[in-house]
Amino acid sequence: MTATSVAETAVDQAATRLLDAQSTGTPCAPVRDLIGPADVDRAYAVQERLTAARLASGATIVGRKIGLTSPAVQQQLGVDRPDFGVLFDDMDVAAGGVAPMARLLQPKVEAEIAFVLAEDLDRDDLDVDTVRSAVEYAVAALEIVDSRIAGWDITYGDTVADNASSGLYVLGERRVSLEEFTPVDAEMSMSIDGEVVSTGNGAACLGDPLAALVWLARTAREVGTPLRAGQVVLSGALGPMVAVTAGAHVSAEISGLGTVTVGFSGEDQA
C-alpha cells in the first residue's frame, strides 16, 4: 500500500468514527491515532468528508465558524493558529428558541460576535479594510459547541477533523453595521439560569474579531472555498466556554449588540 493510500484510508476511518458517533449519540475515541495530533492537511481532509456527507443528506452550507481564537486555548492544545468549521442551515436555532439536547452529545456554550457578509471575499488583496467593508452587519451570537470525541479529549487534529467541534448556533435580533460598532471594544457577559458564568471582550478573540475574520477570509480563499455574500461567520469566543445541561437557559449581553438568548430542551426532546 502506498503512502498516499495509507493516508486516505486513515482519513476515511477517522471520518467514519466521527459520523458513527454523531449518528449513535455516543462519543467516540479521539481520531489522532489515525491522522496524528497536528497533521493539518489530514484533519481538514476528514472535515471535508464530513461536509460531503452532510451535503449528501440535504444540508446547505450557510457560513463558517472560527475556533481556537483564544491564546490560552491555543497554548493548551500546543498550536499557534485558529481553525475553522462549516455552518449548515440546520444548525441555526432561532433567538429565544430551544436547542434540542437530543441532537447534542456533550455541549458547551460560548458568546461571540457574528458577522453577516454583503459581498464575496474572493479577492487576492484581503486586508482588514476590504474585509470590513464586506460586512453587512454584526450581531450577538451564542455558539453551542459540541464534540463527538469522548470527554473533550482533543488535540488540534481532533477538533479540526470534528468540524471544529461545531454543534449549533443562535443569532441575536439586533443587527448593527460596523459604522456603528467597533468589535474590539465589545464587552461580554454570559449567564446560565441567571448566574454570570463567563465574561470577556473583543480583544480576547485573536486580538480583534475583525482580525479573526481576515484570517478566515484569507484561509478560505487559499483552500478554494472563499466566503460568499450572505454567509454567517462566527468569529470566535469572547470569553470562556461553559458546559450546559438539559433545561438550562442561556443569555449573553454584548455591548453595542444587545442580548441573545436560548433555552435547552429536556434530554430526550427533539
mmCIF file of C-alpha atoms in Angstrom:
data_model
loop_
_atom_site.group_PDB
_atom_site.id
_atom_site.type_symbol
_atom_site.label_atom_id
_atom_site.label_comp_id
_atom_site.label_asym_id
_atom_site.label_seq_id
_atom_site.Cartn_x
_atom_site.Cartn_y
_atom_site.Cartn_z
ATOM 1 C CA MET A 1 0.000 0.000 0.000
ATOM 2 C CA THR A 2 1.393 3.410 -0.957
ATOM 3 C CA ALA A 3 1.836 6.295 1.481
ATOM 4 C CA THR A 4 -0.992 8.133 -0.268
ATOM 5 C CA SER A 5 -3.404 5.218 0.055
ATOM 6 C CA VAL A 6 -2.452 4.771 3.711
ATOM 7 C CA ALA A 7 -3.235 8.425 4.360
ATOM 8 C CA GLU A 8 -6.568 8.193 2.530
ATOM 9 C CA THR A 9 -7.517 5.096 4.494
ATOM 10 C CA ALA A 10 -6.716 6.861 7.760
ATOM 11 C CA VAL A 11 -8.853 9.848 6.734
ATOM 12 C CA ASP A 12 -11.751 7.581 5.782
ATOM 13 C CA GLN A 13 -11.516 5.670 9.062
ATOM 14 C CA ALA A 14 -11.448 8.901 11.087
ATOM 15 C CA ALA A 15 -14.470 10.268 9.227
ATOM 16 C CA THR A 16 -16.378 7.027 9.786
ATOM 17 C CA ARG A 17 -15.588 7.095 13.510
ATOM 18 C CA LEU A 18 -16.933 10.657 13.867
ATOM 19 C CA LEU A 19 -20.010 10.016 11.718
ATOM 20 C CA ASP A 20 -20.853 6.924 13.778
ATOM 21 C CA ALA A 21 -20.543 8.937 16.992
ATOM 22 C CA GLN A 22 -22.960 11.534 15.668
ATOM 23 C CA SER A 23 -25.486 9.027 14.385
ATOM 24 C CA THR A 24 -25.475 6.877 17.519
ATOM 25 C CA GLY A 25 -25.222 9.732 20.024
ATOM 26 C CA THR A 26 -22.267 8.003 21.666
ATOM 27 C CA PRO A 27 -18.969 9.925 21.824
ATOM 28 C CA CYS A 28 -16.017 8.138 20.249
ATOM 29 C CA ALA A 29 -12.304 7.816 20.892
ATOM 30 C CA PRO A 30 -10.051 10.579 19.541
ATOM 31 C CA VAL A 31 -9.045 10.290 15.887
ATOM 32 C CA ARG A 32 -5.438 11.374 16.390
ATOM 33 C CA ASP A 33 -4.360 7.740 16.449
ATOM 34 C CA LEU A 34 -5.404 7.644 12.793
ATOM 35 C CA ILE A 35 -4.438 11.083 11.467
ATOM 36 C CA GLY A 36 -1.934 12.411 14.017
ATOM 37 C CA PRO A 37 -2.483 15.132 16.631
ATOM 38 C CA ALA A 38 -1.345 18.067 14.467
ATOM 39 C CA ASP A 39 -1.485 16.981 10.814
ATOM 40 C CA VAL A 40 -3.428 19.949 9.422
ATOM 41 C CA ASP A 41 -3.955 18.572 5.926
ATOM 42 C CA ARG A 42 -5.293 15.214 7.120
ATOM 43 C CA ALA A 43 -7.506 16.863 9.726
ATOM 44 C CA TYR A 44 -9.157 19.132 7.176
ATOM 45 C CA ALA A 45 -9.457 16.195 4.777
ATOM 46 C CA VAL A 46 -11.554 14.437 7.437
ATOM 47 C CA GLN A 47 -13.636 17.586 7.877
ATOM 48 C CA GLU A 48 -14.223 17.651 4.112
ATOM 49 C CA ARG A 49 -15.501 14.054 4.259
ATOM 50 C CA LEU A 50 -17.964 15.069 6.985
ATOM 51 C CA THR A 51 -19.051 18.106 4.966
ATOM 52 C CA ALA A 52 -19.646 15.942 1.908
ATOM 53 C CA ALA A 53 -21.767 13.576 3.979
ATOM 54 C CA ARG A 54 -23.869 16.457 5.322
ATOM 55 C CA LEU A 55 -24.383 17.888 1.838
ATOM 56 C CA ALA A 56 -25.350 14.460 0.524
ATOM 57 C CA SER A 57 -28.008 14.257 3.249
ATOM 58 C CA GLY A 58 -29.559 17.531 2.063
ATOM 59 C CA ALA A 59 -27.887 20.126 4.299
ATOM 60 C CA THR A 60 -26.821 23.506 2.918
ATOM 61 C CA ILE A 61 -23.706 25.480 3.850
ATOM 62 C CA VAL A 62 -24.625 28.889 5.294
ATOM 63 C CA GLY A 63 -21.284 30.033 6.686
ATOM 64 C CA ARG A 64 -18.234 29.234 8.780
ATOM 65 C CA LYS A 65 -17.103 29.291 12.385
ATOM 66 C CA ILE A 66 -13.678 30.232 13.667
ATOM 67 C CA GLY A 67 -12.285 28.321 16.616
ATOM 68 C CA LEU A 68 -9.167 28.409 18.784
ATOM 69 C CA THR A 69 -9.030 32.216 18.768
ATOM 70 C CA SER A 70 -8.056 32.386 22.450
ATOM 71 C CA PRO A 71 -4.288 32.411 23.155
ATOM 72 C CA ALA A 72 -4.931 30.369 26.306
ATOM 73 C CA VAL A 73 -6.717 27.619 24.367
ATOM 74 C CA GLN A 74 -4.042 27.656 21.654
ATOM 75 C CA GLN A 75 -1.388 27.178 24.322
ATOM 76 C CA GLN A 76 -3.402 24.364 25.882
ATOM 77 C CA LEU A 77 -3.503 22.469 22.571
ATOM 78 C CA GLY A 78 0.040 23.404 21.583
ATOM 79 C CA VAL A 79 -0.890 25.321 18.427
ATOM 80 C CA ASP A 80 -0.303 28.829 17.155
ATOM 81 C CA ARG A 81 -3.223 29.204 14.791
ATOM 82 C CA PRO A 82 -7.028 29.239 14.800
ATOM 83 C CA ASP A 83 -9.114 26.685 12.965
ATOM 84 C CA PHE A 84 -12.415 26.780 11.121
ATOM 85 C CA GLY A 85 -15.502 24.674 10.603
ATOM 86 C CA VAL A 86 -18.605 24.740 8.424
ATOM 87 C CA LEU A 87 -22.035 26.037 9.431
ATOM 88 C CA PHE A 88 -25.075 24.270 7.956
ATOM 89 C CA ASP A 89 -28.626 25.529 7.698
ATOM 90 C CA ASP A 90 -29.982 23.069 10.260
ATOM 91 C CA MET A 91 -27.530 24.314 12.919
ATOM 92 C CA ASP A 92 -29.349 27.648 13.260
ATOM 93 C CA VAL A 93 -31.535 27.916 16.380
ATOM 94 C CA ALA A 94 -33.923 30.882 16.434
ATOM 95 C CA ALA A 95 -33.096 33.559 19.015
ATOM 96 C CA GLY A 96 -35.093 32.867 22.150
ATOM 97 C CA GLY A 97 -35.840 29.380 20.888
ATOM 98 C CA VAL A 98 -34.937 25.959 22.218
ATOM 99 C CA ALA A 99 -31.825 23.975 21.352
ATOM 100 C CA PRO A 100 -32.560 20.233 21.069
ATOM 101 C CA MET A 101 -30.477 18.323 23.624
ATOM 102 C CA ALA A 102 -31.273 15.038 21.871
ATOM 103 C CA ARG A 103 -29.107 16.221 18.986
ATOM 104 C CA LEU A 104 -26.142 17.140 21.192
ATOM 105 C CA LEU A 105 -23.597 14.864 22.882
ATOM 106 C CA GLN A 106 -21.650 16.987 25.379
ATOM 107 C CA PRO A 107 -22.459 20.627 24.662
ATOM 108 C CA LYS A 108 -20.802 23.782 25.889
ATOM 109 C CA VAL A 109 -21.797 27.350 25.110
ATOM 110 C CA GLU A 110 -19.820 30.500 24.369
ATOM 111 C CA ALA A 111 -20.725 34.066 23.399
ATOM 112 C CA GLU A 112 -19.392 35.551 20.172
ATOM 113 C CA ILE A 113 -19.760 38.285 17.605
ATOM 114 C CA ALA A 114 -21.183 37.026 14.314
ATOM 115 C CA PHE A 115 -20.671 38.802 11.015
ATOM 116 C CA VAL A 116 -23.023 38.517 8.046
ATOM 117 C CA LEU A 117 -21.415 39.299 4.703
ATOM 118 C CA ALA A 118 -22.758 41.565 1.979
ATOM 119 C CA GLU A 119 -20.017 40.736 -0.540
ATOM 120 C CA ASP A 120 -17.926 37.776 -1.657
ATOM 121 C CA LEU A 121 -14.409 37.664 -0.215
ATOM 122 C CA ASP A 122 -12.573 36.053 -3.104
ATOM 123 C CA ARG A 123 -10.016 38.739 -3.979
ATOM 124 C CA ASP A 124 -6.240 38.418 -3.708
ATOM 125 C CA ASP A 125 -5.796 41.524 -1.537
ATOM 126 C CA LEU A 126 -7.888 40.687 1.508
ATOM 127 C CA ASP A 127 -6.741 43.263 4.034
ATOM 128 C CA VAL A 128 -8.690 44.473 7.061
ATOM 129 C CA ASP A 129 -10.295 47.377 5.165
ATOM 130 C CA THR A 130 -11.511 45.119 2.347
ATOM 131 C CA VAL A 131 -12.912 42.549 4.756
ATOM 132 C CA ARG A 132 -14.521 45.164 6.992
ATOM 133 C CA SER A 133 -16.280 46.798 4.034
ATOM 134 C CA ALA A 134 -17.718 43.401 3.014
ATOM 135 C CA VAL A 135 -19.576 43.018 6.333
ATOM 136 C CA GLU A 136 -23.269 43.843 6.077
ATOM 137 C CA TYR A 137 -23.812 43.780 9.834
ATOM 138 C CA ALA A 138 -22.653 42.322 13.136
ATOM 139 C CA VAL A 139 -24.925 40.530 15.596
ATOM 140 C CA ALA A 140 -24.602 38.991 19.060
ATOM 141 C CA ALA A 141 -24.342 35.207 18.896
ATOM 142 C CA LEU A 142 -24.182 32.105 21.028
ATOM 143 C CA GLU A 143 -22.277 29.137 19.721
ATOM 144 C CA ILE A 144 -23.242 25.769 21.140
ATOM 145 C CA VAL A 145 -20.031 23.862 20.670
ATOM 146 C CA ASP A 146 -20.055 20.094 20.847
ATOM 147 C CA SER A 147 -17.575 17.268 20.489
ATOM 148 C CA ARG A 148 -18.113 13.833 19.084
ATOM 149 C CA ILE A 149 -14.938 12.831 20.967
ATOM 150 C CA ALA A 150 -15.454 11.426 24.447
ATOM 151 C CA GLY A 151 -14.624 13.727 27.327
ATOM 152 C CA TRP A 152 -13.495 16.541 25.024
ATOM 153 C CA ASP A 153 -10.146 14.712 24.881
ATOM 154 C CA ILE A 154 -8.953 16.662 21.860
ATOM 155 C CA THR A 155 -5.798 17.837 20.136
ATOM 156 C CA TYR A 156 -5.702 20.302 17.228
ATOM 157 C CA GLY A 157 -6.120 17.473 14.734
ATOM 158 C CA ASP A 158 -9.093 16.020 16.598
ATOM 159 C CA THR A 159 -11.074 19.251 16.747
ATOM 160 C CA VAL A 160 -10.356 20.256 13.143
ATOM 161 C CA ALA A 161 -11.448 16.832 11.919
ATOM 162 C CA ASP A 162 -14.618 17.113 14.021
ATOM 163 C CA ASN A 163 -15.743 20.232 12.104
ATOM 164 C CA ALA A 164 -14.017 22.439 14.687
ATOM 165 C CA SER A 165 -16.218 20.946 17.425
ATOM 166 C CA SER A 166 -19.345 22.539 15.963
ATOM 167 C CA GLY A 167 -22.845 21.997 17.282
ATOM 168 C CA LEU A 168 -25.497 24.686 16.876
ATOM 169 C CA TYR A 169 -25.624 28.476 16.924
ATOM 170 C CA VAL A 170 -28.019 31.290 17.804
ATOM 171 C CA LEU A 171 -28.051 34.806 16.345
ATOM 172 C CA GLY A 172 -29.480 37.780 18.183
ATOM 173 C CA GLU A 173 -32.102 40.012 16.639
ATOM 174 C CA ARG A 174 -30.298 43.362 16.668
ATOM 175 C CA ARG A 175 -28.273 43.954 13.505
ATOM 176 C CA VAL A 176 -25.600 46.663 13.704
ATOM 177 C CA SER A 177 -23.359 47.994 10.920
ATOM 178 C CA LEU A 178 -19.644 48.396 11.540
ATOM 179 C CA GLU A 179 -20.096 52.144 11.151
ATOM 180 C CA GLU A 180 -21.948 51.994 14.461
ATOM 181 C CA PHE A 181 -19.983 49.259 16.199
ATOM 182 C CA THR A 182 -16.296 48.540 16.868
ATOM 183 C CA PRO A 183 -15.905 44.800 17.577
ATOM 184 C CA VAL A 184 -12.650 45.026 19.536
ATOM 185 C CA ASP A 185 -14.309 47.383 22.053
ATOM 186 C CA ALA A 186 -17.168 44.996 22.848
ATOM 187 C CA GLU A 187 -17.690 43.764 26.416
ATOM 188 C CA MET A 188 -19.482 40.451 27.009
ATOM 189 C CA SER A 189 -21.289 38.868 29.934
ATOM 190 C CA MET A 190 -22.945 35.432 29.663
ATOM 191 C CA SER A 191 -25.321 33.908 32.219
ATOM 192 C CA ILE A 192 -26.839 30.471 32.698
ATOM 193 C CA ASP A 193 -30.109 30.429 34.642
ATOM 194 C CA GLY A 194 -29.407 33.978 35.817
ATOM 195 C CA GLU A 195 -25.880 33.349 37.115
ATOM 196 C CA VAL A 196 -22.940 35.011 35.339
ATOM 197 C CA VAL A 197 -20.619 32.231 34.154
ATOM 198 C CA SER A 198 -18.394 33.908 31.545
ATOM 199 C CA THR A 199 -17.136 37.408 30.823
ATOM 200 C CA GLY A 200 -14.758 38.777 28.230
ATOM 201 C CA ASN A 201 -14.216 41.294 25.489
ATOM 202 C CA GLY A 202 -13.403 41.756 21.832
ATOM 203 C CA ALA A 203 -9.656 41.679 22.394
ATOM 204 C CA ALA A 204 -9.972 38.074 23.663
ATOM 205 C CA CYS A 205 -10.828 36.967 20.121
ATOM 206 C CA LEU A 206 -7.452 36.878 18.322
ATOM 207 C CA GLY A 207 -6.836 40.450 19.473
ATOM 208 C CA ASP A 208 -9.823 41.716 17.459
ATOM 209 C CA PRO A 209 -12.798 39.815 15.974
ATOM 210 C CA LEU A 210 -12.118 41.561 12.660
ATOM 211 C CA ALA A 211 -8.591 40.089 12.667
ATOM 212 C CA ALA A 212 -10.188 36.663 13.054
ATOM 213 C CA LEU A 213 -12.463 37.392 10.101
ATOM 214 C CA VAL A 214 -9.496 38.491 7.977
ATOM 215 C CA TRP A 215 -7.647 35.275 8.857
ATOM 216 C CA LEU A 216 -10.650 33.180 7.843
ATOM 217 C CA ALA A 217 -11.265 35.116 4.619
ATOM 218 C CA ARG A 218 -7.661 34.597 3.512
ATOM 219 C CA THR A 219 -7.557 30.959 4.580
ATOM 220 C CA ALA A 220 -10.888 30.103 2.936
ATOM 221 C CA ARG A 221 -9.762 31.710 -0.311
ATOM 222 C CA GLU A 222 -6.440 29.844 -0.216
ATOM 223 C CA VAL A 223 -8.164 26.472 0.130
ATOM 224 C CA GLY A 224 -10.568 27.240 -2.714
ATOM 225 C CA THR A 225 -13.774 27.828 -0.761
ATOM 226 C CA PRO A 226 -13.960 31.628 -0.342
ATOM 227 C CA LEU A 227 -16.522 33.296 1.871
ATOM 228 C CA ARG A 228 -19.644 34.403 0.000
ATOM 229 C CA ALA A 229 -22.214 37.151 0.319
ATOM 230 C CA GLY A 230 -24.994 36.207 2.712
ATOM 231 C CA GLN A 231 -22.874 33.816 4.738
ATOM 232 C CA VAL A 232 -22.662 33.930 8.543
ATOM 233 C CA VAL A 233 -19.279 33.893 10.259
ATOM 234 C CA LEU A 234 -18.976 33.125 13.959
ATOM 235 C CA SER A 235 -15.755 34.954 14.790
ATOM 236 C CA GLY A 236 -14.723 33.188 17.997
ATOM 237 C CA ALA A 237 -15.378 33.236 21.721
ATOM 238 C CA LEU A 238 -15.168 36.464 23.706
ATOM 239 C CA GLY A 239 -14.814 34.548 26.991
ATOM 240 C CA PRO A 240 -14.515 31.012 28.365
ATOM 241 C CA MET A 241 -16.913 28.352 27.117
ATOM 242 C CA VAL A 242 -19.116 26.718 29.747
ATOM 243 C CA ALA A 243 -20.805 23.304 29.858
ATOM 244 C CA VAL A 244 -24.590 23.383 29.621
ATOM 245 C CA THR A 245 -27.221 20.882 30.767
ATOM 246 C CA ALA A 246 -30.763 19.990 29.760
ATOM 247 C CA GLY A 247 -33.372 22.581 30.698
ATOM 248 C CA ALA A 248 -30.871 25.431 31.072
ATOM 249 C CA HIS A 249 -31.489 28.982 29.868
ATOM 250 C CA VAL A 250 -28.534 30.924 28.494
ATOM 251 C CA SER A 251 -28.332 34.667 27.934
ATOM 252 C CA ALA A 252 -25.407 36.766 26.729
ATOM 253 C CA GLU A 253 -25.145 40.525 26.512
ATOM 254 C CA ILE A 254 -22.577 42.099 24.203
ATOM 255 C CA SER A 255 -22.179 45.853 24.431
ATOM 256 C CA GLY A 256 -23.269 47.552 21.240
ATOM 257 C CA LEU A 257 -25.134 44.470 20.019
ATOM 258 C CA GLY A 258 -27.601 43.726 22.799
ATOM 259 C CA THR A 259 -28.706 40.372 24.145
ATOM 260 C CA VAL A 260 -29.053 36.889 22.649
ATOM 261 C CA THR A 261 -30.796 34.036 24.460
ATOM 262 C CA VAL A 262 -31.548 30.345 24.040
ATOM 263 C CA GLY A 263 -33.101 27.564 26.094
ATOM 264 C CA PHE A 264 -32.171 23.892 26.126
ATOM 265 C CA SER A 265 -34.734 21.120 25.906
ATOM 266 C CA GLY A 266 -35.023 18.111 28.173
ATOM 267 C CA GLU A 267 -32.644 15.224 27.458
ATOM 268 C CA ASP A 268 -34.972 13.281 25.212
ATOM 269 C CA GLN A 269 -36.779 16.136 23.497
ATOM 270 C CA ALA A 270 -36.038 16.852 19.847
#
